[in-house]
mmCIF file of C-alpha atoms in Angstrom:
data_model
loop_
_atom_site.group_PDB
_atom_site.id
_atom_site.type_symbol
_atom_site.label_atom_id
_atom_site.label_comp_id
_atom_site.label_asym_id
_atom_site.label_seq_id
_atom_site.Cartn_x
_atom_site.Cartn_y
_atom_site.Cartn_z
ATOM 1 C CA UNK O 1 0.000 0.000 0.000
ATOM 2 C CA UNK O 2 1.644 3.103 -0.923
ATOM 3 C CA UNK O 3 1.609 5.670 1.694
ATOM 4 C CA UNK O 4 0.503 9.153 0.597
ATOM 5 C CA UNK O 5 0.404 12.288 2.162
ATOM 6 C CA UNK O 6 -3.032 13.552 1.894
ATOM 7 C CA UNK O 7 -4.067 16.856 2.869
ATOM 8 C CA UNK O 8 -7.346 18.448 3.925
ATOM 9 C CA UNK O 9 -9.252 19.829 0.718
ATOM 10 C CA UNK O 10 -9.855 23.385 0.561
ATOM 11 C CA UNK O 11 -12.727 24.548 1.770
ATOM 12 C CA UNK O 12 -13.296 27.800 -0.580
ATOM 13 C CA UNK O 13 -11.358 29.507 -2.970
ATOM 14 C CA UNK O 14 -11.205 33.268 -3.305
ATOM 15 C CA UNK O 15 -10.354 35.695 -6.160
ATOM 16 C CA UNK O 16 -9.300 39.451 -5.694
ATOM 17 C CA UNK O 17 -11.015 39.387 -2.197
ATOM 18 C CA UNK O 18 -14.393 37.270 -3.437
ATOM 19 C CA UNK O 19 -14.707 33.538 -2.441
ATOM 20 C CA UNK O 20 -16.271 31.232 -4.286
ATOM 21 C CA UNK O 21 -17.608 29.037 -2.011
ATOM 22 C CA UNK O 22 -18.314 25.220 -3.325
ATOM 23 C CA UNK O 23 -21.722 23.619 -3.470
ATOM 24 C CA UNK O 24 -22.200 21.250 -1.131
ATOM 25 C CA UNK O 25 -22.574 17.566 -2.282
ATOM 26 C CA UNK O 26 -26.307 15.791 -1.801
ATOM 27 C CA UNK O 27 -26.234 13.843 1.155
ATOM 28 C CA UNK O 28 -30.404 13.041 1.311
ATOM 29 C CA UNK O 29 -29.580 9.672 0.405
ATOM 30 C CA UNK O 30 -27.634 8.714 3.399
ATOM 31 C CA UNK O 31 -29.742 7.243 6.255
ATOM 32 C CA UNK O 32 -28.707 7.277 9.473
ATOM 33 C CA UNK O 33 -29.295 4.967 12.025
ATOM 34 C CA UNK O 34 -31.269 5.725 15.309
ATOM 35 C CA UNK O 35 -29.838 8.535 17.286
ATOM 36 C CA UNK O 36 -29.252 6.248 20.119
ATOM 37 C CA UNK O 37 -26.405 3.778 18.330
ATOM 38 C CA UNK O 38 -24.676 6.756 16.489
ATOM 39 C CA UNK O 39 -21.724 7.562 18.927
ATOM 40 C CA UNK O 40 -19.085 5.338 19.304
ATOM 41 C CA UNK O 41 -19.780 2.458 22.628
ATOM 42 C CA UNK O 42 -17.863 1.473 25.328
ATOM 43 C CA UNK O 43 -15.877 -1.740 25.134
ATOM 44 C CA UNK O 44 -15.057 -3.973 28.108
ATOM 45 C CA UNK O 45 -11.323 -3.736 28.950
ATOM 46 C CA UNK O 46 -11.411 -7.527 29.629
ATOM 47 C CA UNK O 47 -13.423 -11.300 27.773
ATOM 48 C CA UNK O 48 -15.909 -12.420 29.734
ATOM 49 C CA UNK O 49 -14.717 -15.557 31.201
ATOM 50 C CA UNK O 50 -18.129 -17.094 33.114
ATOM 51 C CA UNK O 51 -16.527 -18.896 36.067
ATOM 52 C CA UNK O 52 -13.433 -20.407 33.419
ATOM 53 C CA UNK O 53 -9.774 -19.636 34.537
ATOM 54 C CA UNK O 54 -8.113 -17.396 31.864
ATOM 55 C CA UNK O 55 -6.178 -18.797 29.609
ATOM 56 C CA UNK O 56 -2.458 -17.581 29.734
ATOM 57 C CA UNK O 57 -1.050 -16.669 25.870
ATOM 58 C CA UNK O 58 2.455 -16.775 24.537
ATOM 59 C CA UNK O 59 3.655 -13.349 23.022
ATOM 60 C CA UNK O 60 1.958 -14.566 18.925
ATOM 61 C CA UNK O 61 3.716 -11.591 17.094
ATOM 62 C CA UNK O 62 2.163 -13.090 14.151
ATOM 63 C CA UNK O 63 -1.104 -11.584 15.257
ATOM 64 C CA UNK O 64 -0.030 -8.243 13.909
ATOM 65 C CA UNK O 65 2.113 -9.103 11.185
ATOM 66 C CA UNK O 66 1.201 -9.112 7.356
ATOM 67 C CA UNK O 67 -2.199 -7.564 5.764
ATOM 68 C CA UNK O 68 -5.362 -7.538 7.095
ATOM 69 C CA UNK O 69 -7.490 -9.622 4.485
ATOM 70 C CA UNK O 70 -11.194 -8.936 5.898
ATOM 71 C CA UNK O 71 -11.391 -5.175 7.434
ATOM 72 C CA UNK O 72 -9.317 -3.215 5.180
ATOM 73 C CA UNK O 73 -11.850 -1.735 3.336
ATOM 74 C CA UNK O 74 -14.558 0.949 4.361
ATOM 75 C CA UNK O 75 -18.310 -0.147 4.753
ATOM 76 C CA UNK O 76 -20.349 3.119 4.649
ATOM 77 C CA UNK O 77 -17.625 4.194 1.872
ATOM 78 C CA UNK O 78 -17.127 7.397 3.835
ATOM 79 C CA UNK O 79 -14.431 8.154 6.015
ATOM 80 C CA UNK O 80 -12.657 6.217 8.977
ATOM 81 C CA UNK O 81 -9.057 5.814 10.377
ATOM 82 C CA UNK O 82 -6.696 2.747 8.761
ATOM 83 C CA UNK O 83 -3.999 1.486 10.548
ATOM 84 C CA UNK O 84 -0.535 1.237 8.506
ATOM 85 C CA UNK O 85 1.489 -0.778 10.649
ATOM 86 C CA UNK O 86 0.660 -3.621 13.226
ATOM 87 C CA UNK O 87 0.314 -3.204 16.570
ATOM 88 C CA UNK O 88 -1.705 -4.270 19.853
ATOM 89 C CA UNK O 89 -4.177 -1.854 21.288
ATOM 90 C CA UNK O 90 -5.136 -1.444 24.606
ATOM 91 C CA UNK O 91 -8.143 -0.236 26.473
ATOM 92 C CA UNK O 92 -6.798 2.952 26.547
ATOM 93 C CA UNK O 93 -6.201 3.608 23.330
ATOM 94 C CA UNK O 94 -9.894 2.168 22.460
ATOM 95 C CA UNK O 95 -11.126 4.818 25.032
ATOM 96 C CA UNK O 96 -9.022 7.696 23.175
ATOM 97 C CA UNK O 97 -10.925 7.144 20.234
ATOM 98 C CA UNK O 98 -14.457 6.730 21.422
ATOM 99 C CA UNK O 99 -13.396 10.215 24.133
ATOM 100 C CA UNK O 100 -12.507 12.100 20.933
ATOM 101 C CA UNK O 101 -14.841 11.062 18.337
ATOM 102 C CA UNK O 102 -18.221 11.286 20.654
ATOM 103 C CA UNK O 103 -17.027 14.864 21.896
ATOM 104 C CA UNK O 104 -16.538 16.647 18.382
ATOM 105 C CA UNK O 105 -19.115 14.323 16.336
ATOM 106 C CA UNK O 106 -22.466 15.879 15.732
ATOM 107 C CA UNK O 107 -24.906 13.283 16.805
ATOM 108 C CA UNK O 108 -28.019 15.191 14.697
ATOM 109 C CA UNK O 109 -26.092 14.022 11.210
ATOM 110 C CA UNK O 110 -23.125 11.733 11.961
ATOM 111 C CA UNK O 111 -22.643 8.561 13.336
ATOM 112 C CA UNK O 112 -19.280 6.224 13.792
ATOM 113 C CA UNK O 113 -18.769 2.360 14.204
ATOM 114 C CA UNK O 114 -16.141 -0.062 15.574
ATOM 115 C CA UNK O 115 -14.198 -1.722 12.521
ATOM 116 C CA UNK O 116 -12.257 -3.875 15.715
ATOM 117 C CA UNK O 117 -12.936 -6.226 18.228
ATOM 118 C CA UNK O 118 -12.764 -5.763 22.098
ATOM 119 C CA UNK O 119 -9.752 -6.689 24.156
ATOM 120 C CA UNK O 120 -9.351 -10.323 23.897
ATOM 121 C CA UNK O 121 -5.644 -10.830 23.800
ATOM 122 C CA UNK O 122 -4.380 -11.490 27.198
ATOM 123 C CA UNK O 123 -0.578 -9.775 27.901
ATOM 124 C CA UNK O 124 1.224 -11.186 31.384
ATOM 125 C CA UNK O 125 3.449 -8.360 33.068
ATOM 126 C CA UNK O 126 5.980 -9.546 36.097
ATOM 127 C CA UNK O 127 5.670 -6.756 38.670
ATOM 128 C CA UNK O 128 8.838 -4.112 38.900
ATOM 129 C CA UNK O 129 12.151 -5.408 41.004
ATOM 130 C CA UNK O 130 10.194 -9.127 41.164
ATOM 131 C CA UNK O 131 13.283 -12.128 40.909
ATOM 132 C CA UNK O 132 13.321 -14.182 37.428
ATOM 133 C CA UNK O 133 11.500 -17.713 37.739
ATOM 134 C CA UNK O 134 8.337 -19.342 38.725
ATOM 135 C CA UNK O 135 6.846 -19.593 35.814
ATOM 136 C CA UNK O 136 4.902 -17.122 33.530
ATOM 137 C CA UNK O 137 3.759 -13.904 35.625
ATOM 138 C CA UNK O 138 -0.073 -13.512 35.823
ATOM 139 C CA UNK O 139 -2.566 -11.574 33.214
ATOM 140 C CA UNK O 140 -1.764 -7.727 33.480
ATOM 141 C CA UNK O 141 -3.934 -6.342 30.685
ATOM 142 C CA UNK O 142 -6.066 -7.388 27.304
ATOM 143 C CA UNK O 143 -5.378 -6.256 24.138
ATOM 144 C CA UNK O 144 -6.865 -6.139 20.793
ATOM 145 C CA UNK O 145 -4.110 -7.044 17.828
ATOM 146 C CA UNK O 146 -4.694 -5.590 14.222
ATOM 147 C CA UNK O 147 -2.720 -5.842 11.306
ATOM 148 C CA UNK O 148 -1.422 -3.661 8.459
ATOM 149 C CA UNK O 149 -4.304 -2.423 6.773
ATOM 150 C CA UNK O 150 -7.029 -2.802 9.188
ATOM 151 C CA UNK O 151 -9.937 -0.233 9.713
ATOM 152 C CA UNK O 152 -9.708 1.237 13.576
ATOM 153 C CA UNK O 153 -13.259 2.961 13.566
ATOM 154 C CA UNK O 154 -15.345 4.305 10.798
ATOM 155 C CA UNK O 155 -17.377 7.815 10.233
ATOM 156 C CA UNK O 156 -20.317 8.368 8.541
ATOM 157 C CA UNK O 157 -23.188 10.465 7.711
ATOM 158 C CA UNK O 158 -24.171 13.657 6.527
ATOM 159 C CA UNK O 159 -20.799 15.527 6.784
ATOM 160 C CA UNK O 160 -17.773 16.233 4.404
ATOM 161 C CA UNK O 161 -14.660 14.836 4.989
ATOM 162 C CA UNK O 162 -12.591 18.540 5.943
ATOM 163 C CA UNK O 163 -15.439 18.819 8.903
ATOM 164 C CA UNK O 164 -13.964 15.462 10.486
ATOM 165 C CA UNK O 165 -10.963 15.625 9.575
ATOM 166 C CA UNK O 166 -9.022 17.461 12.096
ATOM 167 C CA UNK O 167 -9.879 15.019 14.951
ATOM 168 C CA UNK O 168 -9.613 11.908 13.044
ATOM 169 C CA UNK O 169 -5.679 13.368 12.545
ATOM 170 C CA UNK O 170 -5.907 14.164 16.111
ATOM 171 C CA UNK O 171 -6.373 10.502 17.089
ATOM 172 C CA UNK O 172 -4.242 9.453 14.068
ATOM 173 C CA UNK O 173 -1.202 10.819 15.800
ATOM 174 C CA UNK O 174 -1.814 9.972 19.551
ATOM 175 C CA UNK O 175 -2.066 6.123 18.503
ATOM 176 C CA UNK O 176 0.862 3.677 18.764
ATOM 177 C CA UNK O 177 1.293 2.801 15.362
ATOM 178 C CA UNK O 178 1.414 4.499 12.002
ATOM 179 C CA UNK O 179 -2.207 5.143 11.192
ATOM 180 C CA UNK O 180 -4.098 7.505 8.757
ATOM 181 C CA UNK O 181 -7.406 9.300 8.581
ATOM 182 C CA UNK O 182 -9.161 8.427 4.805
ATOM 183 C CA UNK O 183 -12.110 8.848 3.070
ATOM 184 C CA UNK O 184 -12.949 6.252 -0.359
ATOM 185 C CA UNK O 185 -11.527 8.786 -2.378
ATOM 186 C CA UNK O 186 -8.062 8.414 -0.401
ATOM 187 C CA UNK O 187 -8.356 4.488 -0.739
ATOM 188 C CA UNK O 188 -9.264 4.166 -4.589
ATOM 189 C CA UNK O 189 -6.305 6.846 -5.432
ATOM 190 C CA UNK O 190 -4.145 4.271 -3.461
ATOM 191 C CA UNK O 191 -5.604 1.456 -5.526
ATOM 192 C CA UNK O 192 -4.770 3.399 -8.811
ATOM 193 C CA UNK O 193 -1.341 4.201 -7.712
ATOM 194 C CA UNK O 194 -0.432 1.110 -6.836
ATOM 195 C CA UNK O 195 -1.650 -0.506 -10.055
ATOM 196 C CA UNK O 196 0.092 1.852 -12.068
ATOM 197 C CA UNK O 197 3.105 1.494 -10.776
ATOM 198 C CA UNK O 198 3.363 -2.140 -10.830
ATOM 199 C CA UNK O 199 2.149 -1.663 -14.973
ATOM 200 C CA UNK O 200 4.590 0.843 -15.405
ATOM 201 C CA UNK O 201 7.710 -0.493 -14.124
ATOM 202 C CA UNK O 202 9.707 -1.970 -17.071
ATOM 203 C CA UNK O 203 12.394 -3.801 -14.969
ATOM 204 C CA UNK O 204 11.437 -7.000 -15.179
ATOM 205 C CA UNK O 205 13.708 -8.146 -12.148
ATOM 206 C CA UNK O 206 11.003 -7.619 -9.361
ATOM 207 C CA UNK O 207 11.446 -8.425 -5.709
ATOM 208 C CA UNK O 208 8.442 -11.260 -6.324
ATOM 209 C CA UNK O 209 10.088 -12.497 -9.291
ATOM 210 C CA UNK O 210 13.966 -12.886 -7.496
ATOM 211 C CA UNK O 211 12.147 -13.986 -4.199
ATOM 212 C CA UNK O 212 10.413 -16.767 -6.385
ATOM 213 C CA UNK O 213 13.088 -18.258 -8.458
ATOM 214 C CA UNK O 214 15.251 -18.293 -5.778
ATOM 215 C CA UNK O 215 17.799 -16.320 -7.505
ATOM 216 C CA UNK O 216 21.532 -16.359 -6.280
ATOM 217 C CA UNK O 217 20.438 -18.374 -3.579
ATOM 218 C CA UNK O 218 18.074 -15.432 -1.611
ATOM 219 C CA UNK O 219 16.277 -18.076 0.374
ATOM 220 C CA UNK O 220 19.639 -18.321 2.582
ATOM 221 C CA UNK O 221 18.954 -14.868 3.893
ATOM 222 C CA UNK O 222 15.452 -13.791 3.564
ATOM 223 C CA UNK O 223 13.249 -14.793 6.040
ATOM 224 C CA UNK O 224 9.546 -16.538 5.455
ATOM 225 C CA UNK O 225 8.103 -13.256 5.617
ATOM 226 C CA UNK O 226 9.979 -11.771 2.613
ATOM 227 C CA UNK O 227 9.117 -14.890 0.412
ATOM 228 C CA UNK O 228 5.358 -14.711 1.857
ATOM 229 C CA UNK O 229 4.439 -11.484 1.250
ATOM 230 C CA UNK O 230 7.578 -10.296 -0.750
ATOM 231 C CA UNK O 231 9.314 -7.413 1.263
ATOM 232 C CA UNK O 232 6.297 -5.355 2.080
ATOM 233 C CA UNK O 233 5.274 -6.580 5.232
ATOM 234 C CA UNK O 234 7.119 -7.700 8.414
#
């Protein structure tokens, strides 16, 4: 996925001191749902267990490594926040977004969803100046892994992208990974660009093609990852 720099689009343009201000697009054909499930819901910070001991995990870095296959497009083919790197989310970070998205959101014509699960991913922590030994350390927290192209939250409704735009880049930049506010328009230039680029490119010596054919022996040192998804993800 190419990673562009997108900027806010102008809101009016002005001549010699007169603006010109755009017409706004037709939005009567979005419906919204009730008031009531517009803003954004509070997730539990931990899985319900019903009377079963939790289960302790092992670290699975392979949770957040490579694409996201199933939520890395948008639904309401509006606007929403896409992740551009892997990484494990805690409750706190889930609580950023729903803070800052519910406080400038305009419940009378917008509404926003969850594009990821609740904490499920259980994270043991060994308590500070505690000796080595004894086995793994108890649950400490839950987290929620996502991969490389996965959808955080989505926006919707009867708003332009420049009127949510400043505090989906506001929560963009307080997350722990690299992650990007977009509209459809941002993802289908990203589709284009990334097509033409791979029609374009006249060297016929790609990174796919070496990795597959094994040329000058590359399998010695790349690693499963490069000849799975061929140098772009880790």
């Amino acid at each position: 996925m190419p990673y562009m720099t997108a900027v806010c689009p102008l809101v009016w343009q002005s001549v010699r001191g007169r603006k010109f201000w755009p017409i706004p697009p037709d939005m009567t054909h979005i419906e919204l749902p009730p008031e009531a499930e517009r803003p954004l819901v509070a997730m539990e910070p931990m899985p319900s267990w019903h009377g079963v001991r939790p289960r302790k995990f092992p670290r699975q870095q392979h949770d957040i490594r490579g694409p996201e296959l199933v939520n890395n497009q948008l639904l309401h083919k509006q606007y929403g926040i896409i992740a551009l790197t892997g990484v494990e989310l805690t409750i706190n970070h889930i609580n950023l977004i729903r803070t800052v998205i519910n406080k400038h959101m305009n419940l009378t014509k917008t509404f926003a969803v969850w594009r990821i699960e609740a904490p499920w991913k259980p994270v043991s922590k060994r308590s500070q100046g505690k000796r080595l030994g004894g086995g793994k350390a108890s649950i400490h927290h839950y987290t929620t892994p996502i991969r490389a192209g996965q959808v955080i939250v989505e926006v919707g409704g009867q708003i332009e992208f420049a009127d949510c735009y400043y505090y989906l880049e506001s929560i963009s930049k307080r997350l722990p990974c690299d992650a990007f506010p977009v509209s459809q328009e941002i993802l289908d230039e990203w589709d284009k660009e990334e097509q033409s680029l791979r029609e374009k490119n006249i060297n016929p010596f790609t990174f796919e093609r070496v990795i597959k054919y094994n040329m000058q022996g590359c399998h010695r040192w790349t690693t499963m990852y490069d000849r799975e998804w061929f140098g772009k993800y880790y």
